[in-house]
Coordinates of C-alpha atoms in Angstrom, one line a residue:
Chain A
M1 CA 27.0 2.5 -15.4
S2 CA 29.0 2.2 -12.2
S3 CA 28.1 2.3 -8.6
P4 CA 28.7 5.6 -6.9
A5 CA 31.0 5.5 -3.9
F6 CA 28.7 3.8 -1.4
D7 CA 29.5 1.0 1.0
V8 CA 26.2 -0.8 0.8
Q9 CA 27.6 -4.0 2.5
S10 CA 28.5 -2.1 5.6
I11 CA 25.1 -0.4 5.6
R12 CA 23.4 -3.9 5.2
N13 CA 25.2 -4.9 8.4
D14 CA 23.1 -2.4 10.3
F15 CA 19.9 -4.2 9.1
P16 CA 19.6 -7.6 10.9
I17 CA 16.3 -8.5 9.1
L18 CA 18.0 -8.5 5.7
H19 CA 20.3 -11.4 6.7
Q20 CA 17.9 -14.4 6.4
E21 CA 16.8 -17.0 4.0
V22 CA 13.2 -17.3 2.6
H23 CA 12.3 -20.7 1.1
G24 CA 16.0 -21.6 1.1
C25 CA 17.0 -18.5 -0.9
P26 CA 18.7 -15.3 0.4
L27 CA 16.0 -12.7 1.1
A28 CA 15.9 -10.0 -1.5
F29 CA 13.6 -7.4 0.0
L30 CA 12.3 -5.2 -2.8
D31 CA 9.2 -3.9 -1.0
S32 CA 10.4 -0.8 0.9
A33 CA 7.7 1.4 -0.6
A34 CA 5.2 -0.6 1.3
S35 CA 7.3 -0.4 4.5
A36 CA 11.1 0.0 4.8
Q37 CA 13.2 -2.0 7.2
R38 CA 14.9 -0.6 10.4
P39 CA 18.6 -0.4 11.2
Q40 CA 19.8 -1.7 14.6
Q41 CA 20.3 1.9 15.7
V42 CA 16.5 2.4 15.6
L43 CA 15.8 -0.9 17.3
D44 CA 18.3 0.0 20.0
A45 CA 16.8 3.4 20.6
I46 CA 13.3 1.9 21.1
D47 CA 14.7 -0.8 23.3
H48 CA 16.7 1.7 25.4
Y49 CA 13.7 3.9 25.9
Y50 CA 11.4 1.0 27.1
S51 CA 14.3 -0.5 29.2
H52 CA 15.4 2.7 31.0
D53 CA 13.3 5.8 30.4
H54 CA 9.6 5.0 29.9
A55 CA 7.0 7.1 31.7
N56 CA 4.1 9.2 30.4
V57 CA 5.2 12.6 28.9
H58 CA 4.3 16.1 30.0
R59 CA 2.7 14.7 33.2
G60 CA 4.9 13.7 36.1
V61 CA 7.5 15.6 38.2
H62 CA 9.5 12.4 38.5
T63 CA 12.8 11.7 36.8
L64 CA 11.5 9.1 34.3
S65 CA 8.8 11.4 33.1
H66 CA 11.4 14.1 32.5
R67 CA 13.5 11.7 30.6
A68 CA 10.6 10.5 28.5
T69 CA 9.5 14.0 27.8
D70 CA 13.0 15.1 26.9
A71 CA 13.4 12.2 24.5
Y72 CA 9.9 12.7 22.9
E73 CA 10.4 16.5 22.5
G74 CA 14.0 15.8 21.3
A75 CA 12.5 13.7 18.5
R76 CA 10.1 16.5 17.6
E77 CA 13.1 18.8 17.2
K78 CA 14.9 16.2 15.0
V79 CA 11.8 16.1 12.8
R80 CA 11.7 19.8 12.6
A81 CA 15.3 20.0 11.5
F82 CA 14.9 17.1 9.1
I83 CA 12.2 18.9 7.1
N84 CA 13.4 22.4 8.0
A85 CA 10.2 23.6 9.6
K86 CA 10.5 27.0 11.3
T87 CA 9.4 25.8 14.8
T88 CA 8.6 22.6 16.6
Q89 CA 5.1 24.0 17.1
E90 CA 4.5 23.1 13.5
I91 CA 5.3 19.4 14.0
V92 CA 2.3 17.3 15.1
F93 CA 3.0 13.6 15.8
T94 CA 0.3 11.3 14.3
S95 CA 0.0 7.6 13.8
G96 CA 1.1 8.0 10.2
T97 CA 0.5 9.8 6.9
T98 CA -3.1 8.5 6.8
E99 CA -4.0 10.0 10.2
A100 CA -2.2 13.2 9.3
I101 CA -4.3 13.7 6.2
N102 CA -7.5 12.7 8.1
L103 CA -6.6 15.3 10.7
V104 CA -6.5 18.1 8.1
A105 CA -9.7 16.9 6.5
A106 CA -11.5 16.7 9.8
S107 CA -10.3 20.0 11.1
L108 CA -10.9 21.8 7.8
G109 CA -14.3 20.2 7.6
P110 CA -16.5 22.8 9.5
S111 CA -15.2 25.6 7.2
I112 CA -16.1 23.7 4.0
C113 CA -19.5 24.5 2.4
A114 CA -21.6 22.9 -0.3
G115 CA -20.3 23.8 -3.7
D116 CA -16.7 24.3 -2.4
E117 CA -14.1 22.3 -4.3
I118 CA -11.2 20.0 -3.2
L119 CA -8.6 19.3 -5.8
I120 CA -6.5 16.1 -5.8
T121 CA -4.7 14.1 -8.6
H122 CA -5.3 10.9 -10.4
M123 CA -2.1 9.3 -8.9
E124 CA -3.0 9.7 -5.2
H125 CA -2.9 6.8 -2.7
H126 CA -6.3 5.9 -1.3
S127 CA -5.2 7.7 1.9
N128 CA -5.1 11.0 0.0
I129 CA -8.4 10.3 -1.8
V130 CA -10.8 8.8 0.7
P131 CA -10.5 11.5 3.5
W132 CA -11.4 14.1 0.9
K133 CA -14.2 12.1 -0.6
M134 CA -15.6 11.7 2.9
L135 CA -15.3 15.4 3.5
C136 CA -17.1 16.1 0.2
E137 CA -19.9 13.7 1.2
R138 CA -20.3 15.4 4.6
S139 CA -20.2 19.0 3.3
G140 CA -21.6 18.8 -0.3
A141 CA -18.2 19.9 -1.6
V142 CA -17.0 18.7 -5.0
L143 CA -13.9 16.5 -5.6
K144 CA -11.9 17.4 -8.7
V145 CA -9.1 15.3 -10.1
V146 CA -6.0 16.6 -12.0
P147 CA -5.3 14.0 -14.8
I148 CA -2.0 12.1 -15.6
D149 CA -0.6 10.9 -18.9
R150 CA 0.4 7.4 -20.1
D151 CA 3.9 7.8 -18.6
G152 CA 2.4 8.6 -15.2
V153 CA 3.3 12.3 -15.4
L154 CA 1.0 14.7 -13.7
L155 CA -0.6 17.2 -16.1
T156 CA 0.4 20.2 -14.0
D157 CA -0.6 22.6 -16.8
K158 CA -4.2 21.7 -16.2
I159 CA -4.1 22.9 -12.6
P160 CA -4.6 26.6 -13.2
D161 CA -7.8 25.9 -15.1
M162 CA -9.1 23.5 -12.5
I163 CA -8.7 26.1 -9.7
N164 CA -11.4 28.7 -9.1
A165 CA -12.8 30.8 -6.3
R166 CA -14.4 27.8 -4.7
T167 CA -11.2 25.7 -4.5
R168 CA -10.4 25.3 -0.8
L169 CA -7.4 22.9 -1.0
L170 CA -5.0 21.2 -3.3
A171 CA -3.9 17.8 -2.0
V172 CA -1.1 16.1 -4.0
T173 CA 1.5 13.4 -3.5
H174 CA 5.2 14.3 -3.6
V175 CA 6.1 10.9 -4.9
S176 CA 3.6 8.4 -6.3
N177 CA 3.7 5.1 -4.5
A178 CA 2.4 3.1 -7.5
L179 CA 4.3 4.8 -10.3
G180 CA 7.4 6.3 -8.6
T181 CA 6.7 9.7 -10.2
V182 CA 8.3 12.6 -8.4
N183 CA 6.0 15.6 -8.8
P184 CA 7.3 19.1 -9.3
V185 CA 5.7 20.1 -6.0
K186 CA 7.5 23.4 -5.5
S187 CA 6.0 24.8 -8.7
I188 CA 2.6 23.2 -8.0
V189 CA 2.5 25.0 -4.6
A190 CA 3.5 28.2 -6.3
T191 CA 0.7 27.8 -8.9
A192 CA -1.9 27.1 -6.2
H193 CA -0.7 30.0 -4.0
T194 CA -1.1 32.4 -6.9
A195 CA -4.8 31.6 -6.7
G196 CA -4.8 31.7 -2.9
V197 CA -5.3 27.9 -2.5
P198 CA -3.5 26.1 0.3
V199 CA -1.6 22.9 -0.5
L200 CA -1.2 19.6 1.4
L201 CA 1.7 17.4 0.2
D202 CA 1.6 13.6 0.9
G203 CA 5.3 12.9 1.6
A204 CA 4.9 9.2 2.5
Q205 CA 7.1 8.0 -0.4
A206 CA 9.4 11.0 -0.4
T207 CA 11.2 11.2 2.9
L208 CA 13.3 8.1 2.4
H209 CA 14.6 9.1 -0.9
A210 CA 15.3 12.8 -1.0
A211 CA 15.7 15.9 1.2
V212 CA 12.5 17.7 2.0
D213 CA 12.5 21.4 3.0
V214 CA 9.0 22.6 3.8
Q215 CA 10.0 26.2 3.8
E216 CA 11.6 26.0 0.3
L217 CA 8.5 24.0 -0.9
D218 CA 6.3 26.7 0.8
C219 CA 3.6 24.0 1.3
D220 CA 0.9 24.5 3.9
F221 CA 0.8 20.9 5.1
Y222 CA 3.3 18.0 4.7
A223 CA 2.3 14.5 5.9
F224 CA 4.7 11.5 6.2
S225 CA 5.1 8.2 8.0
G226 CA 7.9 6.8 10.2
H227 CA 7.8 3.3 8.8
K228 CA 8.5 4.3 5.3
M229 CA 11.8 5.9 6.3
C230 CA 13.3 3.2 8.5
G231 CA 11.4 4.3 11.6
P232 CA 8.7 2.4 13.5
T233 CA 5.1 1.7 12.4
G234 CA 2.4 3.7 14.1
I235 CA 4.2 7.0 14.1
G236 CA 3.9 9.8 11.5
V237 CA 4.1 13.5 11.2
L238 CA 1.8 16.3 10.1
Y239 CA 3.8 19.5 9.4
G240 CA 1.4 22.4 9.3
R241 CA 2.2 26.1 8.7
E242 CA 1.8 27.7 12.1
A243 CA -0.9 30.1 10.9
W244 CA -2.9 27.2 9.6
L245 CA -2.6 25.1 12.7
E246 CA -3.6 28.1 14.9
R247 CA -6.7 28.6 12.7
L248 CA -7.8 25.0 12.6
P249 CA -9.9 23.5 15.5
P250 CA -8.7 20.3 17.2
W251 CA -10.0 17.1 15.7
Q252 CA -9.9 14.8 18.7
G253 CA -10.5 15.6 22.4
G254 CA -8.9 14.2 25.4
G255 CA -5.9 14.6 27.7
E256 CA -2.8 16.5 26.6
M257 CA -4.7 18.7 24.1
I258 CA -6.3 20.9 26.8
L259 CA -5.1 23.5 29.3
S260 CA -8.1 23.5 31.5
V261 CA -11.4 21.6 31.6
T262 CA -14.6 22.4 33.4
F263 CA -18.1 21.2 32.5
T264 CA -18.8 24.5 30.9
D265 CA -15.5 25.5 29.4
T266 CA -12.5 23.9 27.8
V267 CA -9.3 25.8 26.9
Y268 CA -7.3 24.1 24.3
N269 CA -3.6 23.6 24.7
K270 CA -1.0 25.5 22.5
L271 CA 0.5 24.1 19.4
P272 CA 1.3 21.3 18.6
Y273 CA -0.4 19.7 21.6
K274 CA -3.8 20.9 20.5
F275 CA -3.7 18.1 17.9
E276 CA -2.2 15.4 20.1
A277 CA -5.0 14.1 22.3
G278 CA -4.2 11.2 24.6
T279 CA -0.8 9.6 25.5
P280 CA 1.2 9.7 22.3
N281 CA 3.3 7.0 20.6
I282 CA 6.4 8.1 22.6
A283 CA 8.6 5.1 21.6
G284 CA 7.5 5.6 18.0
A285 CA 8.6 9.2 18.0
I286 CA 11.9 8.3 19.6
G287 CA 12.4 5.6 17.0
L288 CA 11.6 8.0 14.2
G289 CA 14.2 10.4 15.7
A290 CA 16.8 7.6 15.6
A291 CA 15.8 6.9 12.0
I292 CA 16.4 10.5 11.1
D293 CA 19.8 10.4 12.8
Y294 CA 20.6 7.3 10.8
L295 CA 19.5 8.8 7.4
L296 CA 21.4 12.0 8.0
H297 CA 24.5 9.9 9.0
I298 CA 24.4 8.1 5.7
G299 CA 23.8 11.4 3.9
R300 CA 20.7 12.1 1.9
G301 CA 22.7 13.1 -1.2
N302 CA 24.5 9.7 -1.0
I303 CA 21.2 7.9 -0.6
A304 CA 19.6 9.7 -3.6
A305 CA 22.6 9.1 -5.9
Y306 CA 22.9 5.4 -5.0
E307 CA 19.1 4.8 -5.4
K308 CA 19.1 6.5 -8.8
Y309 CA 21.9 4.1 -9.8
L310 CA 19.8 1.1 -8.5
L311 CA 16.6 2.3 -10.1
D312 CA 18.3 2.8 -13.5
Y313 CA 19.8 -0.7 -13.2
L314 CA 16.4 -2.2 -12.3
T315 CA 14.5 -0.4 -15.0
D316 CA 17.1 -1.4 -17.7
R317 CA 17.0 -5.0 -16.7
L318 CA 13.2 -5.2 -16.6
A319 CA 12.9 -3.4 -19.9
Q320 CA 14.9 -6.3 -21.6
I321 CA 12.3 -8.9 -20.6
E322 CA 10.1 -9.9 -23.5
G323 CA 6.4 -9.4 -22.8
L324 CA 7.0 -7.1 -19.8
R325 CA 5.4 -3.7 -19.7
L326 CA 6.7 -1.0 -17.5
I327 CA 3.9 1.0 -15.7
G328 CA 5.2 4.4 -14.6
T329 CA 7.9 5.8 -16.9
A330 CA 8.0 9.4 -15.9
P331 CA 11.4 11.1 -16.4
D332 CA 11.7 12.1 -12.7
K333 CA 11.2 9.0 -10.5
A334 CA 12.2 7.7 -7.1
G335 CA 12.6 4.2 -5.9
V336 CA 9.7 2.4 -7.5
Q337 CA 9.1 0.4 -10.7
S338 CA 5.8 -1.2 -11.4
F339 CA 5.3 -3.7 -14.2
V340 CA 3.0 -6.3 -15.7
I341 CA 4.0 -9.4 -17.7
D342 CA 1.8 -10.7 -20.5
G343 CA -0.2 -13.7 -19.4
I344 CA 0.9 -13.7 -15.8
H345 CA -1.3 -12.5 -13.0
P346 CA 0.6 -10.3 -10.5
H347 CA -0.4 -12.5 -7.6
D348 CA 1.0 -15.6 -9.3
L349 CA 4.2 -13.6 -10.0
G350 CA 4.4 -12.5 -6.3
T351 CA 4.0 -16.1 -5.1
V352 CA 6.7 -17.5 -7.5
L353 CA 9.0 -14.7 -6.6
D354 CA 8.5 -15.3 -2.9
H355 CA 9.4 -18.9 -3.5
K356 CA 12.8 -17.6 -4.8
G357 CA 13.3 -15.3 -1.8
V358 CA 12.2 -12.1 -3.6
A359 CA 9.7 -9.9 -1.8
I360 CA 7.8 -7.5 -4.0
R361 CA 4.4 -6.0 -3.8
T362 CA 1.6 -7.2 -6.1
G363 CA -1.9 -5.8 -6.4
H364 CA -3.4 -2.4 -6.7
H365 CA -1.1 -0.6 -4.3
C366 CA -4.0 1.2 -2.6
A367 CA -4.2 3.2 -5.8
M368 CA -7.1 1.7 -7.7
P369 CA -7.7 4.8 -9.9
V370 CA -4.1 4.4 -11.2
M371 CA -4.8 0.8 -12.0
D372 CA -8.0 1.7 -13.8
F373 CA -6.1 4.4 -15.8
F374 CA -3.6 1.9 -17.1
G375 CA -6.3 -0.8 -17.6
V376 CA -4.8 -3.4 -15.3
P377 CA -6.3 -5.0 -12.2
G378 CA -3.0 -4.7 -10.5
T379 CA 0.8 -4.6 -11.1
A380 CA 3.9 -6.1 -9.7
R381 CA 6.0 -3.4 -8.0
A382 CA 9.7 -3.6 -7.1
S383 CA 10.7 -0.8 -4.8
L384 CA 14.2 0.1 -3.6
A385 CA 16.0 1.5 -0.7
F386 CA 19.6 2.4 -0.1
Y387 CA 20.3 -1.0 1.5
N388 CA 19.4 -2.9 -1.7
T389 CA 22.0 -4.2 -4.1
T390 CA 22.3 -4.9 -7.8
A391 CA 22.7 -8.6 -6.8
E392 CA 19.1 -8.5 -5.4
I393 CA 17.8 -7.0 -8.6
D394 CA 19.6 -9.8 -10.5
Q395 CA 17.8 -12.3 -8.2
L396 CA 14.5 -10.7 -9.1
I397 CA 15.3 -10.9 -12.8
D398 CA 16.2 -14.6 -12.5
A399 CA 13.1 -15.3 -10.5
L400 CA 11.0 -13.6 -13.2
A401 CA 12.5 -15.9 -15.8
V402 CA 11.4 -18.9 -13.6
A403 CA 7.9 -17.4 -13.3
R404 CA 7.6 -16.9 -17.1
E405 CA 8.7 -20.5 -17.8
M406 CA 6.2 -21.8 -15.3
L407 CA 3.2 -19.6 -15.9
A408 CA 3.3 -17.7 -19.2
Chain B
M151 CA 6.3 -25.6 -6.1
E152 CA 3.5 -27.3 -4.2
I153 CA 1.0 -24.5 -5.1
Y154 CA 1.6 -24.8 -8.9
R155 CA 1.3 -28.5 -9.4
E156 CA 1.1 -29.7 -13.0
R157 CA -2.6 -30.5 -12.6
V158 CA -3.2 -26.9 -11.5
L159 CA -1.2 -25.4 -14.4
S160 CA -2.9 -27.6 -16.9
H161 CA -6.4 -26.4 -15.8
Y162 CA -5.0 -22.8 -15.9
R163 CA -3.6 -23.1 -19.4
E164 CA -6.7 -24.8 -20.8
P165 CA -9.6 -24.1 -18.5
H166 CA -12.6 -26.4 -18.8
N167 CA -16.1 -24.8 -19.4
Q168 CA -14.8 -21.2 -19.5
R169 CA -17.8 -20.0 -21.6
H170 CA -21.3 -18.5 -21.4
P171 CA -23.8 -21.4 -21.5
D172 CA -26.7 -21.4 -23.9
S173 CA -29.2 -21.1 -21.1
V174 CA -28.6 -19.9 -17.6
D175 CA -30.9 -20.5 -14.7
H176 CA -28.7 -19.4 -11.8
Q177 CA -25.5 -17.2 -11.8
A178 CA -23.4 -15.4 -9.3
I179 CA -20.2 -13.3 -9.4
G180 CA -17.3 -13.9 -7.1
F181 CA -15.1 -10.9 -6.5
N182 CA -11.8 -10.7 -4.7
P183 CA -11.2 -7.0 -3.8
L184 CA -7.6 -7.7 -2.9
C185 CA -6.6 -8.3 -6.5
G186 CA -9.7 -7.3 -8.5
D187 CA -10.3 -10.9 -9.7
K188 CA -13.9 -11.4 -10.8
L189 CA -15.5 -14.7 -11.9
T190 CA -19.1 -15.4 -12.9
V191 CA -20.4 -18.9 -12.3
Y192 CA -23.4 -20.1 -14.4
F193 CA -25.8 -23.0 -13.7
A194 CA -28.3 -24.5 -16.2
L195 CA -30.8 -26.7 -14.5
E196 CA -32.9 -29.7 -15.7
N197 CA -35.2 -31.2 -13.1
D198 CA -33.1 -29.9 -10.1
V199 CA -30.0 -31.3 -11.7
L200 CA -27.0 -29.2 -12.7
A201 CA -27.2 -29.9 -16.4
D202 CA -24.5 -27.4 -17.3
V203 CA -21.9 -25.6 -15.2
A204 CA -19.6 -22.9 -16.7
F205 CA -17.7 -19.8 -15.7
E206 CA -16.3 -16.6 -17.2
G207 CA -13.9 -14.0 -15.9
T208 CA -10.3 -13.2 -15.2
G209 CA -8.1 -14.3 -12.4
C210 CA -4.8 -15.7 -11.3
A211 CA -3.7 -19.2 -12.1
I212 CA -5.1 -20.5 -8.8
A213 CA -8.5 -18.9 -9.3
I214 CA -8.9 -20.0 -12.9
A215 CA -7.7 -23.6 -12.2
S216 CA -10.1 -23.9 -9.2
A217 CA -13.0 -22.6 -11.3
S218 CA -12.2 -25.0 -14.1
M219 CA -12.1 -27.9 -11.6
M220 CA -15.3 -26.7 -10.0
T221 CA -17.3 -26.9 -13.2
E222 CA -16.1 -30.5 -13.8
A223 CA -16.9 -31.6 -10.2
L224 CA -20.4 -30.2 -10.1
Q225 CA -21.5 -31.2 -13.7
G226 CA -24.6 -33.4 -13.6
L227 CA -25.2 -33.3 -9.8
P228 CA -28.6 -32.9 -8.1
L229 CA -28.8 -29.6 -6.3
A230 CA -28.6 -31.0 -2.8
R231 CA -25.6 -33.1 -3.7
A232 CA -23.9 -30.1 -5.3
Q233 CA -24.4 -28.1 -2.1
Q234 CA -22.6 -30.9 -0.1
L235 CA -19.7 -30.9 -2.6
I236 CA -19.3 -27.1 -2.5
D237 CA -19.3 -27.1 1.3
A238 CA -16.7 -29.9 1.3
A239 CA -14.5 -28.2 -1.3
R240 CA -14.5 -24.9 0.6
A241 CA -13.8 -26.7 3.9
M242 CA -10.9 -28.4 2.2
L243 CA -9.4 -25.4 0.6
A244 CA -9.9 -23.0 3.5
H245 CA -9.4 -25.3 6.5
G246 CA -7.5 -28.3 5.2
E247 CA -10.4 -30.7 6.0
M248 CA -9.9 -33.7 3.8
P249 CA -13.2 -34.9 2.5
D250 CA -14.0 -38.5 1.5
E251 CA -15.3 -37.3 -1.9
E252 CA -14.1 -39.1 -5.1
R253 CA -15.5 -36.1 -7.0
L254 CA -13.0 -33.8 -5.4
A255 CA -9.9 -35.9 -6.2
E256 CA -8.9 -33.4 -8.9
V257 CA -9.5 -30.4 -6.6
R258 CA -7.0 -31.8 -4.1
A259 CA -4.3 -30.7 -6.5
L260 CA -5.0 -27.3 -5.1
E261 CA -4.2 -28.2 -1.5
G262 CA -0.8 -26.5 -1.9
V263 CA -2.5 -23.2 -1.4
R264 CA -2.8 -24.0 2.3
E265 CA 0.9 -23.0 2.6
Y266 CA 0.1 -19.6 1.2
P267 CA -2.5 -18.0 3.4
S268 CA -2.9 -15.0 1.1
R269 CA -3.8 -17.2 -1.8
I270 CA -6.5 -19.4 -0.2
K271 CA -9.2 -16.9 -1.3
C272 CA -8.0 -17.3 -4.9
A273 CA -8.8 -21.0 -4.6
T274 CA -12.2 -20.5 -2.9
L275 CA -13.4 -17.7 -5.2
A276 CA -15.2 -19.9 -7.7
W277 CA -16.7 -22.1 -5.0
S278 CA -18.0 -19.1 -3.1
A279 CA -19.6 -17.9 -6.3
A280 CA -21.0 -21.4 -6.9
A281 CA -22.6 -21.4 -3.4
A282 CA -24.2 -18.0 -4.1
A283 CA -25.5 -19.2 -7.5
L284 CA -26.9 -22.3 -5.8
D285 CA -28.8 -20.0 -3.4
G286 CA -30.5 -18.8 -6.6
N287 CA -29.2 -15.2 -6.1
M288 CA -28.2 -13.2 -9.1
Q289 CA -25.7 -11.5 -6.9
Q290 CA -22.1 -10.7 -6.3
V291 CA -20.2 -12.2 -3.4
S292 CA -17.0 -10.9 -2.1
T293 CA -14.1 -12.8 -0.6
E294 CA -13.5 -10.1 2.0

């Protein structure tokens, strides 16, 4: 197994945060699935905006307001191109994936009746479970869950039988945050559309790792977060098919989302502003735009190939450890490997690894139903990005040996 | 590592009083939703004295070691005295207040958790459950 042509050292030079010691050891940051790090280019874009161009958007006639508006709308165009949406009207800025999903659940709410059904899967993050559970509690609708198998593969052949005339939406993750499974979302969308059911895809874990083309996927909604793809926290995107966004009512009221307001009548703004009440996260959007520029500059094919190489290396090395059980062994995976070690609690593992400079996530990964399925309270999860190295994986493996000696 | 002193690991590997007692007068469950750890603390009373203190459940090394130490520290104490000791132990683990309590000498081996803010709740889990058990409630307490 050899590394594809990929100059990871020069990429690492773009990420100032990676060059530090933790507890006297070089930092090995293997927790990008929780939140990825930002390159200097993104930090500079945010700094430049606040240092030179900040004013409120879509408001003033003065120069700074024009500049801020141009930069904010420029970021929207970058997002549109990044996921190949038809128009920028289909790109709604939100605070993150969670808010994007809540937006759809809230706006869809009034049209959902008792006895209707919402279909999700067993591998969803809490953010793609709880908004639907809340909608079901409000409306009397029923939540149905597509099962997974012991490898963490979604049982997609069950979907046709689980869809019926009352199914109002299928919400499914593109890539599982706890298991790393890449779902065959294009065929899932096609299956649902055959029955006339719209599909929301949770793309939080996907956009860092692979190209996303919403027109090719033919999905109705696609939600993702800036901070999981080298952008800032507090910014995310809801892509919605134009016909859907036109049909749905706004979910929050305020400035920006209206054209005219009297005490008797309100005329809502056009898309996408109908869904962006209040002053938006302008700097966040600009930072996300810079992150998109950066990812495209590195090349998404290069990123995917290098990450595949890293993930194979990680999985091979973990599999050689006695008493270690891999959780999530689907054939098609991205960037994540969860595991448990006999006799060692994940939090003890996390603390010992931190002491050796290795940052991983431990716990339930906001996916308690997945933990229940595998019969574990939590797992340790190493997750990768294109700025990681095999040396960092070696550091993880060495630290695991220390943990086993101390605790097992 | 300060947090995993040998005394702590020793209690973790061979916990004291990890069992269901013959008779139970008070019990409470401590639950840490962050990691799913759940411990049940049992008290058996004789004339307002803790005649038997035991626990069951699963948890990390810190939670199990702390529970083991808790059972030893409280064994044989009158209820009012047990309350004092529980308060002192929680103040020590959560806030670093050093009590003048010979009975907590062993528990001081856990003071390394103070350097790991996310792990303090692991150390206080059994003590929170003990406090709830002392209140006489057959209840579950959460660390969050």
